[in-house]
Amino acid sequence: MGSLIKSGGVSGAILSRIATNDQHGENSEYFDGWKAYDKDPFHLSRNPHGIIQMGLAENQLCLDLIKDWIKENPKASVCTPEGVYQFSDIANFQDYHGLKEFRQAIANFMGKARGGRVTFDPERIVMSGGATGANETIMFCLADPGDVFLVPSPYYAAFDRDLRWRTGVEIVPVHCSSSNNFKLTVEAVEWAYKKAVQSNKNVKGLLFTNPSNPLGTILDKDTLKNLVRFVTRNNIHLVVDEIYAATVFAGENFASVAEVVKDLDSSEVNVDLIHIVYSLSKDMGLPGFRVGIVYSYNDSVVSCARKMSSFGLVSSQTQFMLASMLSDDSFVDNFLMESSKRLGIRHGVFTLGLKKADINCLISTAGLFVWMDLRHLLRVRNSFESEIELWHIIIDKVKLNVSPGSSFQCTEPGWFRVCFANMDDDTLHVALRRIQDFVSKNSNKTAEKASDNDQLIQNNNAKKQKWKQSNLRLSFRRLYEDGLSSPGIMSPHSPLLRT
């Protein structure tokens, strides 16, 4: 078989631009960390010195509740003796609308995950292969190659793949800074929008995650309202990725953009411009089920997205089981409450452990991760090169896969996203111990270096003092010698000098 040459040489195949470009982002540090973990995965007994995966935002804290429900409801699966009688119906072809029961159950769950303050129309539920597929689908529906979407940074590292690799859409970051805890403001969006327009960019919309990935923060309702007003005023789309909606464990209630659409006057919001991306990957910890959702208030987008969903449908077997599970109100209510509680406890344990190592994190109230501040450990302050050096040390020496802030387009070196919900308690404690040991050793080295510097300074001072004393003696000798011949200069033995 001939080799594949990018330019399509004589002996190779001519490939598409997608096949030969490097826009996927697979070669970034974000994915390199995963590759390092895959080569040396940690296990408490089989590989206790391996790399601990802290770069994957998975929610494994409530899988026991799901397992228990499955055991108690064997009819929910067509692969059990109790449910196999429905196998033929489920195994047959299903159109891209999806099972009606599934769409209804998803709509109900989305409402419960948002505190029951808003309802969702099952007819607007469009399936996709995870949030990755959902985000790409909405881009295909809203923008053409070369069009621009504004995305506040730091943003999810794989957005470069999800939003632009195959669509050709361009991302223009809206840079946020630690000076206001990386809070997204309407002023920052307006500035980025004006700059893009002045550069002759065709801005089609604004997209962000709420709750934020990687920050774990929640956008307040007033800011969300003002952003809706902004996109309406400028006739551009707003896409809100709400896949962490049910991971809130503290602070204020999460406000969905669906609540804002309901609350605002019709003159303040053009609902045709508002779209939501959702998934069960984070809120329920089911990324392997590949359940992604596009929810749009625009009828044409719903129609187009539904046609495109043929390329990434959720299997009918998965739909069937989830329809039964998510229709169980008692289970869903308990799951959401227990998940929030367990996430809060895990977040508290992890951040307290980091604090013992003198490591601070951005204050967060949602998500499966923390935004960890390691700026004080950089070899050179405000250096991305130093950030990557530190990241390599953490991967290779500390044996933790964490994600550097530069992978999330953060403009300030030294921030890292660290996931805490994808492991058991024992593994978490090992990870914390490794972090604390690393910081302690680093502090000791710094102290030793400071001590060495202090000693060097003391030695230099001693030398200087000796030099001064020697020079002073020489000066006195010169004064004395000169005084013998110069009557205007006093002798060093003069009583006036001694006083």
PDB file of C-alpha atoms in Angstrom, residues 109-272:
ATOM      1  CA  PHE A 109     -34.781  16.052  32.752  1.00  0.00           C
ATOM      2  CA  MET A 110     -33.485  19.329  31.298  1.00  0.00           C
ATOM      3  CA  GLY A 111     -36.221  21.159  33.213  1.00  0.00           C
ATOM      4  CA  LYS A 112     -35.414  19.378  36.492  1.00  0.00           C
ATOM      5  CA  ALA A 113     -31.679  19.978  36.024  1.00  0.00           C
ATOM      6  CA  ARG A 114     -32.479  23.703  35.920  1.00  0.00           C
ATOM      7  CA  GLY A 115     -34.445  23.654  39.150  1.00  0.00           C
ATOM      8  CA  GLY A 116     -37.858  23.287  37.507  1.00  0.00           C
ATOM      9  CA  ARG A 117     -37.908  27.012  36.717  1.00  0.00           C
ATOM     10  CA  VAL A 118     -38.282  26.449  32.983  1.00  0.00           C
ATOM     11  CA  THR A 119     -39.809  23.828  30.674  1.00  0.00           C
ATOM     12  CA  PHE A 120     -38.585  22.486  27.357  1.00  0.00           C
ATOM     13  CA  ASP A 121     -40.558  21.444  24.284  1.00  0.00           C
ATOM     14  CA  PRO A 122     -39.839  17.814  23.254  1.00  0.00           C
ATOM     15  CA  GLU A 123     -40.454  18.787  19.621  1.00  0.00           C
ATOM     16  CA  ARG A 124     -37.392  21.011  19.745  1.00  0.00           C
ATOM     17  CA  ILE A 125     -35.117  18.262  21.085  1.00  0.00           C
ATOM     18  CA  VAL A 126     -32.625  17.237  18.393  1.00  0.00           C
ATOM     19  CA  MET A 127     -30.236  14.334  18.995  1.00  0.00           C
ATOM     20  CA  SER A 128     -26.538  14.287  18.254  1.00  0.00           C
ATOM     21  CA  GLY A 129     -23.450  12.214  19.025  1.00  0.00           C
ATOM     22  CA  GLY A 130     -22.524  13.878  22.321  1.00  0.00           C
ATOM     23  CA  ALA A 131     -21.943  17.582  22.903  1.00  0.00           C
ATOM     24  CA  THR A 132     -19.092  17.431  20.376  1.00  0.00           C
ATOM     25  CA  GLY A 133     -21.540  16.517  17.626  1.00  0.00           C
ATOM     26  CA  ALA A 134     -24.139  18.972  18.922  1.00  0.00           C
ATOM     27  CA  ASN A 135     -21.722  21.914  18.869  1.00  0.00           C
ATOM     28  CA  GLU A 136     -20.537  21.059  15.373  1.00  0.00           C
ATOM     29  CA  THR A 137     -24.114  20.623  14.157  1.00  0.00           C
ATOM     30  CA  ILE A 138     -25.161  24.053  15.422  1.00  0.00           C
ATOM     31  CA  MET A 139     -22.127  25.592  13.695  1.00  0.00           C
ATOM     32  CA  PHE A 140     -23.093  23.957  10.401  1.00  0.00           C
ATOM     33  CA  CYS A 141     -26.604  25.378  10.821  1.00  0.00           C
ATOM     34  CA  LEU A 142     -25.593  28.936  11.701  1.00  0.00           C
ATOM     35  CA  ALA A 143     -22.336  29.745   9.895  1.00  0.00           C
ATOM     36  CA  ASP A 144     -20.407  29.282   6.682  1.00  0.00           C
ATOM     37  CA  PRO A 145     -16.666  28.644   6.320  1.00  0.00           C
ATOM     38  CA  GLY A 146     -14.772  31.807   7.241  1.00  0.00           C
ATOM     39  CA  ASP A 147     -17.556  33.202   9.430  1.00  0.00           C
ATOM     40  CA  VAL A 148     -16.695  34.120  13.009  1.00  0.00           C
ATOM     41  CA  PHE A 149     -18.008  33.121  16.415  1.00  0.00           C
ATOM     42  CA  LEU A 150     -16.921  35.044  19.492  1.00  0.00           C
ATOM     43  CA  VAL A 151     -15.928  32.690  22.331  1.00  0.00           C
ATOM     44  CA  PRO A 152     -14.907  33.976  25.794  1.00  0.00           C
ATOM     45  CA  SER A 153     -11.538  32.667  26.936  1.00  0.00           C
ATOM     46  CA  PRO A 154     -10.418  30.657  28.782  1.00  0.00           C
ATOM     47  CA  TYR A 155     -12.616  28.238  26.821  1.00  0.00           C
ATOM     48  CA  TYR A 156     -12.930  24.451  26.503  1.00  0.00           C
ATOM     49  CA  ALA A 157      -9.743  23.191  24.849  1.00  0.00           C
ATOM     50  CA  ALA A 158     -11.549  20.996  22.302  1.00  0.00           C
ATOM     51  CA  PHE A 159     -13.715  23.835  20.946  1.00  0.00           C
ATOM     52  CA  ASP A 160     -11.080  24.333  18.244  1.00  0.00           C
ATOM     53  CA  ARG A 161     -11.953  20.823  17.076  1.00  0.00           C
ATOM     54  CA  ASP A 162     -15.697  20.893  17.759  1.00  0.00           C
ATOM     55  CA  LEU A 163     -16.505  24.314  16.331  1.00  0.00           C
ATOM     56  CA  ARG A 164     -14.118  24.842  13.463  1.00  0.00           C
ATOM     57  CA  TRP A 165     -12.181  21.791  12.278  1.00  0.00           C
ATOM     58  CA  ARG A 166     -14.762  20.520   9.769  1.00  0.00           C
ATOM     59  CA  THR A 167     -17.025  23.586   9.593  1.00  0.00           C
ATOM     60  CA  GLY A 168     -14.348  26.130   8.658  1.00  0.00           C
ATOM     61  CA  VAL A 169     -15.767  28.548  11.223  1.00  0.00           C
ATOM     62  CA  GLU A 170     -13.247  30.911  12.822  1.00  0.00           C
ATOM     63  CA  ILE A 171     -13.061  31.487  16.591  1.00  0.00           C
ATOM     64  CA  VAL A 172     -12.268  34.970  17.893  1.00  0.00           C
ATOM     65  CA  PRO A 173     -11.542  34.842  21.639  1.00  0.00           C
ATOM     66  CA  VAL A 174     -13.101  37.329  24.045  1.00  0.00           C
ATOM     67  CA  HIS A 175     -10.254  37.538  26.527  1.00  0.00           C
ATOM     68  CA  CYS A 176     -11.139  37.575  30.226  1.00  0.00           C
ATOM     69  CA  SER A 177      -8.581  38.132  32.996  1.00  0.00           C
ATOM     70  CA  SER A 178      -7.907  37.259  36.613  1.00  0.00           C
ATOM     71  CA  SER A 179      -8.290  40.930  37.558  1.00  0.00           C
ATOM     72  CA  ASN A 180     -12.052  40.325  37.838  1.00  0.00           C
ATOM     73  CA  ASN A 181     -11.873  36.525  38.372  1.00  0.00           C
ATOM     74  CA  PHE A 182     -12.221  35.897  34.616  1.00  0.00           C
ATOM     75  CA  LYS A 183     -15.808  37.169  34.688  1.00  0.00           C
ATOM     76  CA  LEU A 184     -17.387  37.634  31.271  1.00  0.00           C
ATOM     77  CA  THR A 185     -18.697  41.154  30.737  1.00  0.00           C
ATOM     78  CA  VAL A 186     -20.864  42.664  28.032  1.00  0.00           C
ATOM     79  CA  GLU A 187     -18.208  45.365  27.577  1.00  0.00           C
ATOM     80  CA  ALA A 188     -15.567  42.742  26.702  1.00  0.00           C
ATOM     81  CA  VAL A 189     -17.921  41.127  24.187  1.00  0.00           C
ATOM     82  CA  GLU A 190     -18.784  44.485  22.626  1.00  0.00           C
ATOM     83  CA  TRP A 191     -15.078  45.351  22.292  1.00  0.00           C
ATOM     84  CA  ALA A 192     -14.228  42.003  20.655  1.00  0.00           C
ATOM     85  CA  TYR A 193     -17.235  42.332  18.353  1.00  0.00           C
ATOM     86  CA  LYS A 194     -16.224  45.829  17.204  1.00  0.00           C
ATOM     87  CA  LYS A 195     -12.612  44.748  16.625  1.00  0.00           C
ATOM     88  CA  ALA A 196     -13.753  41.761  14.562  1.00  0.00           C
ATOM     89  CA  VAL A 197     -16.112  43.885  12.465  1.00  0.00           C
ATOM     90  CA  GLN A 198     -13.381  46.493  11.920  1.00  0.00           C
ATOM     91  CA  SER A 199     -11.199  43.630  10.640  1.00  0.00           C
ATOM     92  CA  ASN A 200     -13.918  42.805   8.085  1.00  0.00           C
ATOM     93  CA  LYS A 201     -14.883  39.603   9.881  1.00  0.00           C
ATOM     94  CA  ASN A 202     -18.419  38.321   9.404  1.00  0.00           C
ATOM     95  CA  VAL A 203     -19.445  37.741  13.023  1.00  0.00           C
ATOM     96  CA  LYS A 204     -22.310  35.240  13.157  1.00  0.00           C
ATOM     97  CA  GLY A 205     -22.609  34.716  16.885  1.00  0.00           C
ATOM     98  CA  LEU A 206     -21.416  34.384  20.456  1.00  0.00           C
ATOM     99  CA  LEU A 207     -20.884  30.993  22.113  1.00  0.00           C
ATOM    100  CA  PHE A 208     -19.928  30.159  25.691  1.00  0.00           C
ATOM    101  CA  THR A 209     -20.308  27.434  28.313  1.00  0.00           C
ATOM    102  CA  ASN A 210     -22.442  28.140  31.373  1.00  0.00           C
ATOM    103  CA  PRO A 211     -21.460  26.891  33.926  1.00  0.00           C
ATOM    104  CA  SER A 212     -17.993  27.598  32.614  1.00  0.00           C
ATOM    105  CA  ASN A 213     -15.503  25.030  31.450  1.00  0.00           C
ATOM    106  CA  PRO A 214     -12.690  25.401  32.580  1.00  0.00           C
ATOM    107  CA  LEU A 215     -13.509  27.927  35.323  1.00  0.00           C
ATOM    108  CA  GLY A 216     -16.412  26.234  37.148  1.00  0.00           C
ATOM    109  CA  THR A 217     -18.120  29.616  37.542  1.00  0.00           C
ATOM    110  CA  ILE A 218     -21.732  30.580  36.832  1.00  0.00           C
ATOM    111  CA  LEU A 219     -22.834  33.550  34.773  1.00  0.00           C
ATOM    112  CA  ASP A 220     -25.229  35.729  36.746  1.00  0.00           C
ATOM    113  CA  LYS A 221     -28.698  36.274  35.360  1.00  0.00           C
ATOM    114  CA  ASP A 222     -28.317  40.014  34.786  1.00  0.00           C
ATOM    115  CA  THR A 223     -25.212  39.525  32.637  1.00  0.00           C
ATOM    116  CA  LEU A 224     -26.990  36.757  30.735  1.00  0.00           C
ATOM    117  CA  LYS A 225     -29.918  39.087  30.062  1.00  0.00           C
ATOM    118  CA  ASN A 226     -27.594  41.804  28.807  1.00  0.00           C
ATOM    119  CA  LEU A 227     -25.839  39.348  26.503  1.00  0.00           C
ATOM    120  CA  VAL A 228     -29.205  38.284  25.075  1.00  0.00           C
ATOM    121  CA  ARG A 229     -30.020  41.951  24.489  1.00  0.00           C
ATOM    122  CA  PHE A 230     -26.600  42.404  22.852  1.00  0.00           C
ATOM    123  CA  VAL A 231     -27.036  39.604  20.312  1.00  0.00           C
ATOM    124  CA  THR A 232     -30.592  40.730  19.570  1.00  0.00           C
ATOM    125  CA  ARG A 233     -29.410  44.300  19.013  1.00  0.00           C
ATOM    126  CA  ASN A 234     -26.642  43.162  16.642  1.00  0.00           C
ATOM    127  CA  ASN A 235     -28.661  40.375  14.991  1.00  0.00           C
ATOM    128  CA  ILE A 236     -26.133  37.637  15.746  1.00  0.00           C
ATOM    129  CA  HIS A 237     -26.717  34.208  17.294  1.00  0.00           C
ATOM    130  CA  LEU A 238     -26.223  33.163  20.903  1.00  0.00           C
ATOM    131  CA  VAL A 239     -25.267  29.531  21.590  1.00  0.00           C
ATOM    132  CA  VAL A 240     -25.047  28.537  25.257  1.00  0.00           C
ATOM    133  CA  ASP A 241     -23.416  25.211  26.047  1.00  0.00           C
ATOM    134  CA  GLU A 242     -25.169  24.142  29.273  1.00  0.00           C
ATOM    135  CA  ILE A 243     -23.768  20.639  29.657  1.00  0.00           C
ATOM    136  CA  TYR A 244     -22.728  21.355  33.284  1.00  0.00           C
ATOM    137  CA  ALA A 245     -26.168  22.670  34.314  1.00  0.00           C
ATOM    138  CA  ALA A 246     -26.716  20.049  37.044  1.00  0.00           C
ATOM    139  CA  THR A 247     -23.172  20.112  38.446  1.00  0.00           C
ATOM    140  CA  VAL A 248     -23.858  23.192  40.624  1.00  0.00           C
ATOM    141  CA  PHE A 249     -22.893  22.376  44.214  1.00  0.00           C
ATOM    142  CA  ALA A 250     -22.820  25.750  45.962  1.00  0.00           C
ATOM    143  CA  GLY A 251     -23.822  29.386  45.768  1.00  0.00           C
ATOM    144  CA  GLU A 252     -26.564  30.860  43.670  1.00  0.00           C
ATOM    145  CA  ASN A 253     -28.951  28.955  41.423  1.00  0.00           C
ATOM    146  CA  PHE A 254     -27.856  28.321  37.871  1.00  0.00           C
ATOM    147  CA  ALA A 255     -29.836  30.452  35.396  1.00  0.00           C
ATOM    148  CA  SER A 256     -30.407  28.892  31.987  1.00  0.00           C
ATOM    149  CA  VAL A 257     -30.680  31.107  28.949  1.00  0.00           C
ATOM    150  CA  ALA A 258     -34.133  29.503  28.610  1.00  0.00           C
ATOM    151  CA  GLU A 259     -35.162  31.383  31.769  1.00  0.00           C
ATOM    152  CA  VAL A 260     -33.976  34.651  30.263  1.00  0.00           C
ATOM    153  CA  VAL A 261     -35.934  34.009  27.079  1.00  0.00           C
ATOM    154  CA  LYS A 262     -39.020  33.460  29.237  1.00  0.00           C
ATOM    155  CA  ASP A 263     -38.426  36.542  31.406  1.00  0.00           C
ATOM    156  CA  LEU A 264     -37.465  39.174  28.834  1.00  0.00           C
ATOM    157  CA  ASP A 265     -39.938  41.262  26.907  1.00  0.00           C
ATOM    158  CA  SER A 266     -40.335  40.271  23.237  1.00  0.00           C
ATOM    159  CA  SER A 267     -38.783  43.608  22.227  1.00  0.00           C
ATOM    160  CA  GLU A 268     -35.555  42.648  24.048  1.00  0.00           C
ATOM    161  CA  VAL A 269     -35.020  39.183  22.637  1.00  0.00           C
ATOM    162  CA  ASN A 270     -35.240  37.633  19.195  1.00  0.00           C
ATOM    163  CA  VAL A 271     -35.801  33.991  20.116  1.00  0.00           C
ATOM    164  CA  ASP A 272     -34.780  32.859  16.630  1.00  0.00           C
TER     165      ASP A 272
END
